[in-house]
Amino acid sequence: KAAASKGCELRMIGADGKDERILFQERDKRWVYPFRWSPDMKWIATGVSRQNGVGKLVLVSPEGAPARTLLTLAHREPDRITFSPDGKWLAFHSWAAGSLTDRYPLCVLPADGSASAATEVAADARTMGWTPDGKALLFTREFNGARSLYLLPVANGKAVGEPQLIPSASGIGARFLGMTPQGTLIYGSEKSTTEAVTLPLDPSGGATGAARITMPLTTFGLVGLGGGIRYSPDGKRVLYTVSTKTVLIRSLADGSEHTMMPQMARMGRGQQRNRIYLP
C-alpha cells in the first residue's frame, strides 16, 4: 500500500478480515512488494524500490522482528524473489528501469545475510522458481517476443551445469503461478496474435477497399503492437517489425521482400525505444 505522506507500507491481515497491522513502513519508497514466504513462515521476501533508483531485497517478519536488508542494488530493482525449499537461499532477477540493453541477471543469495553480494548464475533470465528438491532453478528467456522455459542445475548458491531448454512448455507466460510438491509446474500461456493490414483508401469519401496485404506480426511491446508498420515516403515500400529484432521490407509493386536484423538490443514503439525509418 502506498500513501503520499507515509511512503509505502507492507501490511498483513487475517483471512477473516481482522487483525490488520503494518509490517514494514518507510518513506521515500516507490513501491514495496512481498514476493514469497520462507518455508518456516518466519520471513517474507520483499522487494523495495526507492525514489533515488536504489533497489533493496528485504526480509520482513510477520511477528514484528526488525526487518533485515540483505542486499542493496544501485539503479536496479529486484524481482520475483523466492526462497529455496530448505530456506537457505534466495533466487531473484533484477532489472534497470529505462534500459534498452538490460539482460535480467538471475542471481542467488544466502538467506542468512552472510554474503554482501549475490552470485549471478544466468544472464537474460527471469526467475520462475525452484524445483521441489532445491537442486535446480526454473527461468524464462524471451526471443522474438516468445518466452521459453529453462532448467538450471544449482548447488551451494552456484550454477553447476548449463541451462536446459524444456521444449514442452511453449508460449509460457510472463508470470510463474506455482509448483506442486511433486514438481508439476503451473504457469500461464500467452498465445495472442497481431496482424498488420494494408487497405486501399478513397480520399474523397474516406471509404476503404478490400485488404491488399495481411501480415502476421510477433506480439510484443505496447499493447502487443510491436513496432507496427511504416511506409516509405514515396509509398512504394512498407516496413514491418515482425519481431523484437527483425524487420521486413516489402515492395508494393511486385511483392518482393527483404529481411534485416539490425544490431539493436530491441525495437518498439515507446519514446525510449530505438526507431527505424525507411529512407
Tab-separated table of C-alpha atoms in Angstrom:
chain	number	residue	atom	x	y	z
A	1	LYS	CA	0.000	0.000	0.000
A	2	ALA	CA	1.296	3.490	-0.897
A	3	ALA	CA	0.467	6.729	0.878
A	4	ALA	CA	1.729	10.181	-0.136
A	5	SER	CA	2.606	11.175	3.441
A	6	LYS	CA	3.983	7.856	4.622
A	7	GLY	CA	5.752	6.362	1.620
A	8	CYS	CA	4.831	2.687	1.173
A	9	GLU	CA	3.553	0.181	3.704
A	10	LEU	CA	3.520	-3.588	3.796
A	11	ARG	CA	0.509	-4.815	5.765
A	12	MET	CA	-0.883	-8.180	6.842
A	13	ILE	CA	-4.485	-9.047	7.617
A	14	GLY	CA	-6.217	-12.241	8.652
A	15	ALA	CA	-8.195	-14.230	6.107
A	16	ASP	CA	-11.271	-13.320	8.138
A	17	GLY	CA	-10.621	-9.619	7.564
A	18	LYS	CA	-9.434	-8.954	11.119
A	19	ASP	CA	-6.181	-8.023	12.859
A	20	GLU	CA	-4.755	-5.812	10.127
A	21	ARG	CA	-1.311	-4.456	11.024
A	22	ILE	CA	1.668	-2.736	9.416
A	23	LEU	CA	4.732	-4.952	8.995
A	24	PHE	CA	7.043	-2.595	7.132
A	25	GLN	CA	6.904	1.158	6.609
A	26	GLU	CA	9.427	3.707	5.331
A	27	ARG	CA	9.394	6.999	3.493
A	28	ASP	CA	10.945	7.700	0.077
A	29	LYS	CA	9.711	4.454	-1.456
A	30	ARG	CA	8.244	3.992	-4.930
A	31	TRP	CA	6.918	0.549	-4.079
A	32	VAL	CA	7.175	-2.303	-1.595
A	33	TYR	CA	6.253	-5.758	-2.922
A	34	PRO	CA	6.009	-9.034	-0.955
A	35	PHE	CA	7.064	-11.993	-3.100
A	36	ARG	CA	7.328	-15.223	-1.063
A	37	TRP	CA	7.064	-16.600	2.479
A	38	SER	CA	10.033	-18.516	3.858
A	39	PRO	CA	9.379	-22.264	4.275
A	40	ASP	CA	9.187	-21.844	8.081
A	41	MET	CA	6.778	-18.859	7.664
A	42	LYS	CA	9.057	-16.601	9.726
A	43	TRP	CA	10.011	-14.176	6.940
A	44	ILE	CA	8.541	-12.570	3.846
A	45	ALA	CA	10.928	-11.972	0.929
A	46	THR	CA	10.220	-8.371	-0.085
A	47	GLY	CA	11.427	-6.103	-2.864
A	48	VAL	CA	11.790	-2.371	-2.194
A	49	SER	CA	12.267	0.404	-4.744
A	50	ARG	CA	13.366	3.847	-3.560
A	51	GLN	CA	12.770	7.157	-5.307
A	52	ASN	CA	16.516	7.563	-5.991
A	53	GLY	CA	16.600	4.370	-8.071
A	54	VAL	CA	18.088	2.145	-5.362
A	55	GLY	CA	16.531	-1.294	-5.002
A	56	LYS	CA	16.633	-3.462	-1.890
A	57	LEU	CA	15.989	-7.077	-1.003
A	58	VAL	CA	14.488	-7.127	2.485
A	59	LEU	CA	13.240	-9.882	4.773
A	60	VAL	CA	10.176	-8.747	6.729
A	61	SER	CA	8.958	-10.557	9.835
A	62	PRO	CA	5.207	-11.192	10.260
A	63	GLU	CA	5.789	-11.306	14.035
A	64	GLY	CA	7.285	-7.828	14.440
A	65	ALA	CA	11.008	-8.643	14.437
A	66	PRO	CA	13.230	-5.957	12.840
A	67	ALA	CA	13.372	-6.106	9.038
A	68	ARG	CA	16.644	-7.410	7.581
A	69	THR	CA	18.101	-5.763	4.465
A	70	LEU	CA	20.139	-8.463	2.730
A	71	LEU	CA	21.087	-6.642	-0.465
A	72	THR	CA	21.148	-3.109	-1.892
A	73	LEU	CA	21.246	-2.607	-5.670
A	74	ALA	CA	22.288	0.667	-7.304
A	75	HIS	CA	19.854	1.689	-10.063
A	76	ARG	CA	18.310	-1.780	-10.230
A	77	GLU	CA	15.203	-3.356	-8.750
A	78	PRO	CA	14.896	-6.973	-7.525
A	79	ASP	CA	12.019	-9.019	-8.884
A	80	ARG	CA	10.386	-12.424	-8.224
A	81	ILE	CA	12.383	-13.120	-5.069
A	82	THR	CA	11.836	-16.710	-3.964
A	83	PHE	CA	13.170	-18.961	-1.186
A	84	SER	CA	14.750	-22.329	-1.874
A	85	PRO	CA	12.759	-25.258	-0.395
A	86	ASP	CA	15.202	-25.548	2.534
A	87	GLY	CA	15.005	-21.782	3.210
A	88	LYS	CA	18.777	-21.310	2.904
A	89	TRP	CA	18.893	-19.422	-0.412
A	90	LEU	CA	17.060	-16.659	-2.234
A	91	ALA	CA	16.829	-16.503	-6.026
A	92	PHE	CA	15.778	-13.403	-7.937
A	93	HIS	CA	16.395	-11.429	-11.084
A	94	SER	CA	16.789	-7.664	-11.298
A	95	TRP	CA	16.101	-5.024	-13.900
A	96	ALA	CA	17.032	-1.430	-14.631
A	97	ALA	CA	14.168	0.903	-15.494
A	98	GLY	CA	14.555	2.583	-18.882
A	99	SER	CA	17.429	0.374	-20.048
A	100	LEU	CA	17.435	-0.860	-23.659
A	101	THR	CA	20.237	-3.379	-23.139
A	102	ASP	CA	19.256	-4.938	-19.818
A	103	ARG	CA	19.777	-8.710	-19.717
A	104	TYR	CA	17.926	-9.516	-16.473
A	105	PRO	CA	20.657	-11.308	-14.458
A	106	LEU	CA	19.416	-14.259	-12.394
A	107	CYS	CA	21.167	-14.305	-9.004
A	108	VAL	CA	21.312	-16.394	-5.835
A	109	LEU	CA	21.931	-15.005	-2.332
A	110	PRO	CA	22.272	-16.691	1.098
A	111	ALA	CA	19.106	-16.066	3.111
A	112	ASP	CA	21.034	-15.731	6.387
A	113	GLY	CA	22.706	-12.480	5.330
A	114	SER	CA	26.204	-13.971	5.309
A	115	ALA	CA	27.088	-12.510	1.874
A	116	SER	CA	27.323	-8.852	0.881
A	117	ALA	CA	26.755	-9.597	-2.808
A	118	ALA	CA	24.659	-12.018	-4.829
A	119	THR	CA	26.082	-14.581	-7.256
A	120	GLU	CA	24.883	-14.363	-10.862
A	121	VAL	CA	24.036	-17.829	-12.167
A	122	ALA	CA	22.492	-16.956	-15.558
A	123	ALA	CA	22.131	-13.931	-17.839
A	124	ASP	CA	18.957	-12.831	-19.615
A	125	ALA	CA	16.889	-14.969	-17.242
A	126	ARG	CA	13.653	-14.198	-15.436
A	127	THR	CA	13.023	-16.174	-12.269
A	128	MET	CA	10.204	-18.713	-12.216
A	129	GLY	CA	11.075	-20.724	-9.090
A	130	TRP	CA	12.953	-23.610	-7.528
A	131	THR	CA	12.345	-27.284	-8.176
A	132	PRO	CA	10.896	-29.085	-5.094
A	133	ASP	CA	14.251	-30.706	-4.295
A	134	GLY	CA	16.088	-27.358	-4.457
A	135	LYS	CA	18.607	-28.717	-6.949
A	136	ALA	CA	17.621	-26.511	-9.871
A	137	LEU	CA	16.073	-23.165	-10.794
A	138	LEU	CA	13.456	-22.574	-13.445
A	139	PHE	CA	13.628	-19.403	-15.508
A	140	THR	CA	12.385	-17.995	-18.810
A	141	ARG	CA	14.141	-16.296	-21.678
A	142	GLU	CA	12.484	-14.188	-24.360
A	143	PHE	CA	13.430	-14.309	-28.035
A	144	ASN	CA	11.479	-12.579	-30.795
A	145	GLY	CA	8.535	-11.996	-28.490
A	146	ALA	CA	8.196	-15.635	-27.325
A	147	ARG	CA	9.189	-16.998	-23.911
A	148	SER	CA	10.855	-20.372	-23.385
A	149	LEU	CA	11.345	-22.247	-20.119
A	150	TYR	CA	14.762	-23.445	-18.902
A	151	LEU	CA	16.049	-25.612	-16.053
A	152	LEU	CA	19.387	-24.663	-14.432
A	153	PRO	CA	21.129	-27.072	-12.002
A	154	VAL	CA	22.439	-25.272	-8.896
A	155	ALA	CA	24.289	-26.235	-5.725
A	156	ASN	CA	25.563	-24.117	-2.816
A	157	GLY	CA	24.350	-20.945	-4.481
A	158	LYS	CA	26.137	-21.544	-7.807
A	159	ALA	CA	25.286	-22.974	-11.212
A	160	VAL	CA	26.664	-26.489	-11.677
A	161	GLY	CA	25.638	-27.063	-15.276
A	162	GLU	CA	24.258	-25.450	-18.398
A	163	PRO	CA	20.627	-24.306	-18.715
A	164	GLN	CA	18.412	-26.974	-20.265
A	165	LEU	CA	15.518	-25.972	-22.532
A	166	ILE	CA	12.146	-27.515	-21.645
A	167	PRO	CA	10.519	-27.666	-25.103
A	168	SER	CA	7.120	-28.866	-23.863
A	169	ALA	CA	6.487	-25.506	-22.145
A	170	SER	CA	5.863	-23.362	-25.218
A	171	GLY	CA	4.281	-19.913	-25.179
A	172	ILE	CA	4.850	-19.644	-21.448
A	173	GLY	CA	3.510	-16.509	-19.796
A	174	ALA	CA	5.492	-13.853	-18.005
A	175	ARG	CA	4.426	-14.983	-14.537
A	176	PHE	CA	5.148	-18.142	-12.593
A	177	LEU	CA	1.905	-19.265	-10.946
A	178	GLY	CA	3.191	-22.064	-8.735
A	179	MET	CA	4.576	-25.575	-8.420
A	180	THR	CA	3.183	-28.605	-6.627
A	181	PRO	CA	5.317	-30.591	-4.119
A	182	GLN	CA	5.533	-33.290	-6.805
A	183	GLY	CA	7.179	-30.879	-9.253
A	184	THR	CA	4.246	-30.034	-11.529
A	185	LEU	CA	4.662	-26.512	-12.880
A	186	ILE	CA	1.646	-24.198	-13.101
A	187	TYR	CA	2.009	-21.292	-15.497
A	188	GLY	CA	0.074	-19.016	-17.806
A	189	SER	CA	0.280	-19.314	-21.587
A	190	GLU	CA	0.495	-16.383	-23.997
A	191	LYS	CA	-0.972	-17.021	-27.453
A	192	SER	CA	-2.206	-13.613	-28.553
A	193	THR	CA	-1.560	-12.609	-32.170
A	194	THR	CA	-1.266	-9.359	-34.099
A	195	GLU	CA	-1.727	-8.683	-37.818
A	196	ALA	CA	-0.752	-5.719	-39.961
A	197	VAL	CA	-3.218	-4.975	-42.781
A	198	THR	CA	-2.938	-2.545	-45.707
A	199	LEU	CA	-6.130	-1.245	-47.299
A	200	PRO	CA	-6.762	0.998	-50.334
A	201	LEU	CA	-8.356	4.313	-49.376
A	202	ASP	CA	-10.638	6.609	-51.381
A	203	PRO	CA	-9.532	10.120	-50.248
A	204	SER	CA	-12.704	11.783	-51.493
A	205	GLY	CA	-15.091	9.739	-49.374
A	206	GLY	CA	-12.828	8.027	-46.877
A	207	ALA	CA	-14.031	4.544	-47.875
A	208	THR	CA	-11.629	1.600	-47.777
A	209	GLY	CA	-11.446	-1.332	-50.152
A	210	ALA	CA	-10.536	-4.973	-49.644
A	211	ALA	CA	-7.291	-5.796	-47.816
A	212	ARG	CA	-4.301	-5.990	-50.143
A	213	ILE	CA	-1.779	-7.366	-47.645
A	214	THR	CA	-2.265	-9.171	-44.344
A	215	MET	CA	0.980	-9.726	-42.453
A	216	PRO	CA	1.229	-11.689	-39.166
A	217	LEU	CA	3.431	-9.987	-36.579
A	218	THR	CA	5.008	-11.256	-33.393
A	219	THR	CA	3.107	-9.846	-30.412
A	220	PHE	CA	5.370	-7.668	-28.283
A	221	GLY	CA	5.712	-4.158	-26.972
A	222	LEU	CA	2.978	-1.662	-26.109
A	223	VAL	CA	-0.401	-3.490	-26.132
A	224	GLY	CA	1.155	-6.102	-28.400
A	225	LEU	CA	1.618	-3.761	-31.370
A	226	GLY	CA	5.381	-4.071	-31.575
A	227	GLY	CA	6.824	-1.539	-33.973
A	228	GLY	CA	3.798	-1.732	-36.256
A	229	ILE	CA	4.266	-0.847	-39.947
A	230	ARG	CA	5.795	2.150	-41.701
A	231	TYR	CA	5.513	3.321	-45.318
A	232	SER	CA	8.431	4.766	-47.243
A	233	PRO	CA	7.934	8.443	-48.181
A	234	ASP	CA	7.197	7.502	-51.812
A	235	GLY	CA	4.635	4.903	-50.742
A	236	LYS	CA	6.294	2.157	-52.776
A	237	ARG	CA	7.579	0.058	-49.857
A	238	VAL	CA	6.361	-0.893	-46.427
A	239	LEU	CA	8.371	-1.904	-43.357
A	240	TYR	CA	7.127	-4.446	-40.793
A	241	THR	CA	8.723	-5.140	-37.412
A	242	VAL	CA	7.977	-8.857	-37.443
A	243	SER	CA	9.798	-9.482	-34.157
A	244	THR	CA	11.733	-7.601	-31.492
A	245	LYS	CA	14.922	-7.885	-33.565
A	246	THR	CA	13.809	-8.442	-37.161
A	247	VAL	CA	12.324	-6.146	-39.800
A	248	LEU	CA	10.903	-6.983	-43.194
A	249	ILE	CA	10.656	-4.578	-46.152
A	250	ARG	CA	8.136	-5.415	-48.869
A	251	SER	CA	7.742	-3.836	-52.296
A	252	LEU	CA	4.136	-2.961	-53.013
A	253	ALA	CA	4.825	-3.102	-56.755
A	254	ASP	CA	5.964	-6.722	-57.133
A	255	GLY	CA	5.616	-8.183	-53.606
A	256	SER	CA	9.333	-8.889	-53.221
A	257	GLU	CA	10.635	-8.944	-49.646
A	258	HIS	CA	13.920	-8.222	-47.883
A	259	THR	CA	14.612	-9.212	-44.251
A	260	MET	CA	17.028	-7.338	-41.994
A	261	MET	CA	18.294	-7.933	-38.475
A	262	PRO	CA	19.780	-4.583	-37.304
A	263	GLN	CA	22.333	-4.691	-34.499
A	264	MET	CA	19.916	-3.263	-31.942
A	265	ALA	CA	19.013	-4.511	-28.482
A	266	ARG	CA	15.290	-4.219	-29.152
A	267	MET	CA	12.787	-2.383	-31.302
A	268	GLY	CA	9.498	-0.954	-30.126
A	269	ARG	CA	7.089	1.955	-30.219
A	270	GLY	CA	7.820	3.774	-26.936
A	271	GLN	CA	9.665	7.069	-26.790
A	272	GLN	CA	12.620	5.393	-25.063
A	273	ARG	CA	12.962	2.698	-27.749
A	274	ASN	CA	15.165	2.606	-30.817
A	275	ARG	CA	13.325	3.515	-34.002
A	276	ILE	CA	13.693	2.563	-37.645
A	277	TYR	CA	12.545	4.686	-40.589
A	278	LEU	CA	12.533	3.947	-44.293
A	279	PRO	CA	14.574	6.427	-46.345
